[in-house]
Every structure is written in C-alpha cells, then in structure tokens.
C-alpha cells in the first residue's frame, strides 16, 4: 500500500513511521509513506500557503491552488483509491474504517492547518473526510499518523503473528480481554488459573467471557451497536 501525505509540517510525521511496526511495514515493502510539503508546491511568493478567510473572522485558511497542484501531480503519476482529508467534522474513524481503508492500494491524506482548507478542495478533490475524535487538534498530522498506524498494522504480513490483529479490541465488536505475563505471582497478585491451565478451550472461554464482561462494563454501546446492524 502507498500513502501520500500532504502537509505543511512534514517534520511532525517523521517519527511516527520510523519505529516499531510502522518501520517494519516499510522495510518489508508492504507500506510506502511519502510526505509532501505544501510549501514546496506553492506558486505564491515567500512560500505562502494560507490566507485570510473571505467574510472575515479569525484564523487563516489553506489556499486551494498549492493543494490542487500537489493532488493533481500525484494523480497524474498513479491512480489513487481515496483522497482523505483529516478534519474534526469528518466521519468518526473506527476500527471498521481502518479495516476498509487497509484494503486500498493507494491513498492521499491531506492534513489541514489553521482554520482548515478551502472548501473547494473538499468539494472537488476529497473523497472521504475523517475525524479521529470529538476534539480539535492543531493540525491534521497527528490524526493522519493515527490513521496510517491503524491501517498499516492490518496489512497482511506486517504483524509477526497475523492472528494478533484479529484478537485486537474492536475487531469482533468486543474489547480485548486482560493479558498477563511472568511472573505468575507478582506480590501475591496471581494470574487467573484458567490462563495457566494449558487447556486452549478453557483459555478461549475465559478470554471470551472477560471480553464480554469488559465490553459490557466499559463500552455497552459496542454490544448494542452490533445488535442494531
Ligand atoms: N484536525 C484537527 N482535529 C482533528 C480531529 N479530531 N480529527 C482529524 N483531524 C483533525
């Protein structure tokens, strides 16, 4: 999968993809992430990329021309499945969104800044608008990093044990069960007997019960949502 991220702050996106699973995904050639600095593509003087909003009001708006030039350049080089725009008024990003997007070959992600991007880019280029939660970040970069991470780890071959993504919270509409490691007795706090039983049936049943219990206690809406689909 190839992901091209359009941003005014490419530095913010260096670290999230340079470590751990995201690094491995790229080293293995399963994921390619490129960042494009809007300032390198602006036709305006002094690297201008934003301007005052028509109608007045505080906050600058990212100008359409530099964004359109980058998107068109990328689209002339290859076909993209989606052009995403990270914005707090987009659809809420959930595990199911990550699952769907992980099946795509190529994505463009636009990170907004200041007051956001000119509406005409949203109307004419963007195919999907995504919010990572009901709060406002200073820019779309951290949101884009979240989305790329959530998608990247789902690509076949990225995780060592491919079943482990299937066991994640949300994959089956339930939160993940508790996990333990050695020692089996830590300060008198013991690992549940079922996990030490060595019997896969007992272990699976315990994990499932714990998932259901945890989901019911913490996120009952997940179980109700499932029933409504
Ligand atoms: N940009 C600013 N806030 C955001 C959010 N919550 N989700 C996605 N992009 C954003």
Coordinates of C-alpha atoms and ligand atoms in Angstrom, one line a residue:
X1 CA 0.0 0.0 0.0
X2 CA 1.1 3.5 -0.8
X3 CA 0.2 6.6 1.3
X4 CA 1.0 10.1 0.3
X5 CA 0.5 12.7 3.0
X6 CA 0.1 16.4 2.1
X7 CA 1.2 18.7 5.0
X8 CA 2.7 22.0 6.0
X9 CA 4.6 20.2 8.8
X10 CA 6.3 17.1 7.4
X11 CA 8.7 17.1 10.4
X12 CA 5.7 16.1 12.6
X13 CA 5.3 12.9 10.6
X14 CA 8.9 11.7 10.7
X15 CA 8.9 9.9 14.0
X16 CA 5.6 8.0 13.9
X17 CA 6.6 6.0 10.9
X18 CA 10.2 5.4 11.8
X19 CA 9.9 2.9 14.6
X20 CA 8.5 -0.4 15.5
X21 CA 5.7 -1.9 13.5
X22 CA 5.4 1.0 11.0
X23 CA 9.1 0.8 10.3
X24 CA 8.9 -2.9 9.8
X25 CA 5.9 -2.5 7.4
X26 CA 8.1 -0.2 5.3
X27 CA 11.3 -2.2 5.5
X28 CA 9.3 -5.3 4.3
X29 CA 8.0 -3.2 1.4
X30 CA 4.4 -3.6 2.5
X31 CA 3.8 0.0 3.2
X32 CA 5.2 3.1 1.5
X33 CA 4.6 6.5 3.2
X34 CA 5.6 9.8 1.4
X35 CA 5.2 13.3 2.8
X36 CA 4.8 16.3 0.6
X37 CA 5.4 19.8 1.9
X38 CA 2.7 22.2 0.7
X39 CA 5.3 25.0 0.8
X40 CA 7.4 23.2 -1.9
X41 CA 4.5 23.3 -4.3
X42 CA 3.0 26.8 -3.8
X43 CA 3.1 29.1 -6.8
X44 CA 2.9 32.1 -4.4
X45 CA 5.8 34.2 -3.2
X46 CA 7.6 33.5 0.1
X47 CA 6.1 30.0 0.2
X48 CA 2.7 31.4 1.0
X49 CA 0.2 28.6 1.6
X50 CA -2.6 30.2 3.6
X51 CA -4.6 33.5 3.5
X52 CA -7.4 35.4 5.3
X53 CA -10.9 34.0 5.1
X54 CA -13.4 35.7 2.9
X55 CA -16.2 37.2 5.1
X56 CA -13.7 38.0 7.9
X57 CA -13.0 36.1 11.1
X58 CA -10.0 34.9 13.0
X59 CA -7.7 32.3 11.5
X60 CA -6.1 31.6 8.2
X61 CA -7.4 29.2 5.6
X62 CA -5.1 26.9 3.4
X63 CA -5.3 28.2 -0.2
X64 CA -6.7 25.9 -2.8
X65 CA -4.0 26.3 -5.5
X66 CA -1.0 24.7 -3.8
X67 CA -3.1 21.8 -2.6
X68 CA -4.7 21.2 -6.0
X69 CA -1.2 21.3 -7.7
X70 CA 0.1 18.6 -5.4
X71 CA -3.0 16.4 -5.7
X72 CA -3.1 16.7 -9.5
X73 CA 0.6 15.9 -9.7
X74 CA 0.2 12.8 -7.6
X75 CA -2.9 11.7 -9.5
X76 CA -1.1 12.2 -12.9
X77 CA 1.5 9.7 -11.7
X78 CA -0.8 6.9 -10.5
X79 CA -4.4 6.2 -9.6
X80 CA -5.4 6.8 -6.0
X81 CA -8.3 4.9 -4.4
X82 CA -9.2 7.7 -2.0
X83 CA -8.3 11.3 -1.1
X84 CA -8.8 11.7 2.6
X85 CA -9.0 14.9 4.5
X86 CA -8.3 14.9 8.2
X87 CA -10.9 17.2 9.9
X88 CA -12.8 17.2 13.2
X89 CA -16.1 17.5 11.2
X90 CA -15.4 14.3 9.2
X91 CA -16.8 10.8 9.8
X92 CA -15.6 9.2 13.0
X93 CA -12.6 6.9 12.5
X94 CA -13.2 3.5 13.9
X95 CA -11.7 0.0 13.6
X96 CA -14.1 -0.8 10.7
X97 CA -12.9 2.3 8.9
X98 CA -9.3 1.1 9.3
X99 CA -10.3 -2.3 8.0
X100 CA -11.9 -0.9 4.9
X101 CA -9.0 1.5 4.2
X102 CA -6.4 -1.2 4.7
X103 CA -7.8 -3.0 1.6
X104 CA -6.9 0.0 -0.6
X105 CA -3.8 0.2 -2.8
X106 CA -3.1 3.9 -2.6
X107 CA -4.3 6.8 -0.5
X108 CA -3.7 10.6 -0.4
X109 CA -4.1 12.2 3.0
X110 CA -4.5 15.9 3.3
X111 CA -3.6 17.4 6.7
X112 CA -5.4 20.7 7.4
X113 CA -4.0 23.5 9.5
X114 CA -5.1 26.9 10.8
X115 CA -8.9 27.2 10.1
X116 CA -8.7 24.3 7.6
X117 CA -8.5 24.1 3.9
X118 CA -10.5 26.0 1.3
X119 CA -13.9 24.3 0.8
X120 CA -13.5 23.9 -2.9
X121 CA -10.7 21.4 -2.4
X122 CA -13.1 19.4 -0.2
X123 CA -15.8 19.6 -2.9
X124 CA -13.7 18.7 -5.9
X125 CA -10.8 16.5 -4.7
X126 CA -11.6 15.0 -1.4
X127 CA -13.4 11.6 -1.4
X128 CA -13.6 11.0 2.3
X129 CA -13.3 13.2 5.4
X130 CA -12.1 11.6 8.6
X131 CA -12.1 12.7 12.3
X132 CA -10.2 10.7 14.9
X133 CA -12.5 12.0 17.7
X134 CA -14.6 14.8 19.0
X135 CA -11.8 17.2 19.9
X136 CA -9.8 19.7 17.9
X137 CA -6.1 19.2 17.2
X138 CA -3.8 22.0 16.0
X139 CA -3.4 20.2 12.7
X140 CA -4.3 17.0 10.8
X141 CA -0.8 15.5 11.1
X142 CA -1.2 13.6 14.4
X143 CA -4.6 12.4 13.2
X144 CA -3.1 11.2 9.9
X145 CA -0.4 9.4 11.9
X146 CA -3.1 7.6 13.9
X147 CA -4.9 6.6 10.7
X148 CA -1.8 5.4 9.0
X149 CA -0.7 3.4 12.0
X150 CA -4.2 1.8 12.4
X151 CA -4.2 0.9 8.7
X152 CA -0.6 -0.2 8.4
X153 CA -0.7 -2.8 11.1
X154 CA -3.6 -4.5 9.3
X155 CA -1.7 -5.1 6.1
X156 CA -1.0 -8.8 5.6
X157 CA 2.5 -9.7 6.7
X158 CA 3.1 -6.6 8.8
X159 CA 2.4 -8.2 12.2
X160 CA 4.5 -11.2 13.0
X161 CA 1.6 -13.2 14.2
X162 CA -1.1 -12.4 11.8
X163 CA -3.8 -13.6 14.1
X164 CA -2.9 -10.9 16.6
X165 CA -4.7 -8.2 14.7
X166 CA -7.8 -10.4 14.7
X167 CA -7.6 -10.5 18.5
X168 CA -7.4 -6.7 18.9
X169 CA -10.1 -4.8 20.7
X170 CA -13.0 -3.9 18.4
X171 CA -12.2 -6.5 15.7
X172 CA -15.0 -8.7 16.8
X173 CA -17.1 -5.8 18.3
X174 CA -15.7 -6.5 21.7
X175 CA -12.9 -5.1 23.8
X176 CA -9.8 -7.3 24.2
X177 CA -9.5 -9.4 27.4
X178 CA -6.9 -8.7 30.1
X179 CA -3.4 -10.0 29.4
X180 CA -0.7 -11.2 31.8
X181 CA 3.0 -12.2 31.6
X182 CA 5.5 -13.6 34.0
X183 CA 5.7 -13.9 37.0
X184 CA 2.6 -15.9 37.6
X185 CA 2.6 -14.5 41.1
X186 CA 3.6 -10.8 41.4
X187 CA 3.4 -9.5 45.0
X188 CA 0.7 -12.0 45.8
X189 CA -1.4 -10.9 42.8
X190 CA -2.0 -14.0 40.8
X191 CA -2.6 -14.7 37.2
X192 CA -6.1 -16.3 36.7
X193 CA -5.9 -20.1 36.9
X194 CA -7.6 -20.5 33.6
X195 CA -4.7 -18.9 31.7
X196 CA -2.3 -21.3 33.5
X197 CA -4.4 -24.4 32.7
X198 CA -2.7 -25.2 29.4
X199 CA -6.1 -26.1 28.0
X200 CA -6.9 -24.0 24.9
X201 CA -10.7 -24.5 25.4
X202 CA -10.6 -23.2 29.0
X203 CA -8.3 -20.3 27.9
X204 CA -10.5 -19.3 25.0
X205 CA -13.7 -19.5 27.0
X206 CA -12.2 -17.4 29.8
X207 CA -10.9 -14.8 27.3
X208 CA -14.3 -14.6 25.6
X209 CA -16.1 -14.2 29.0
X210 CA -13.7 -11.4 30.0
X211 CA -14.1 -9.6 26.7
X212 CA -17.9 -9.7 27.0
X213 CA -17.7 -8.6 30.7
X214 CA -15.3 -5.7 30.0
X215 CA -17.3 -4.5 27.0
X216 CA -20.5 -4.6 29.0
X217 CA -18.9 -2.6 31.8
X218 CA -16.9 -0.1 29.8
X219 CA -18.5 0.2 26.3
X220 CA -22.0 -1.3 26.4
X221 CA -22.8 0.7 23.3
X222 CA -20.5 -1.6 21.3
X223 CA -22.7 -4.6 22.1
X224 CA -25.9 -2.6 21.4
X225 CA -24.4 -1.3 18.1
X226 CA -23.7 -4.8 17.0
X227 CA -27.3 -5.9 17.6
X228 CA -28.6 -3.0 15.5
X229 CA -26.7 -3.8 12.4
Ligands
LIG1 N1 -7.7 18.0 12.7 C1 -7.9 18.7 13.8 N2 -8.6 18.0 14.7 C2 -8.8 16.8 14.1 C3 -9.5 15.6 14.5 N3 -10.1 15.5 15.7 N4 -9.5 14.6 13.7 C4 -9.0 14.7 12.4 N5 -8.3 15.8 12.0 C5 -8.3 16.8 12.8

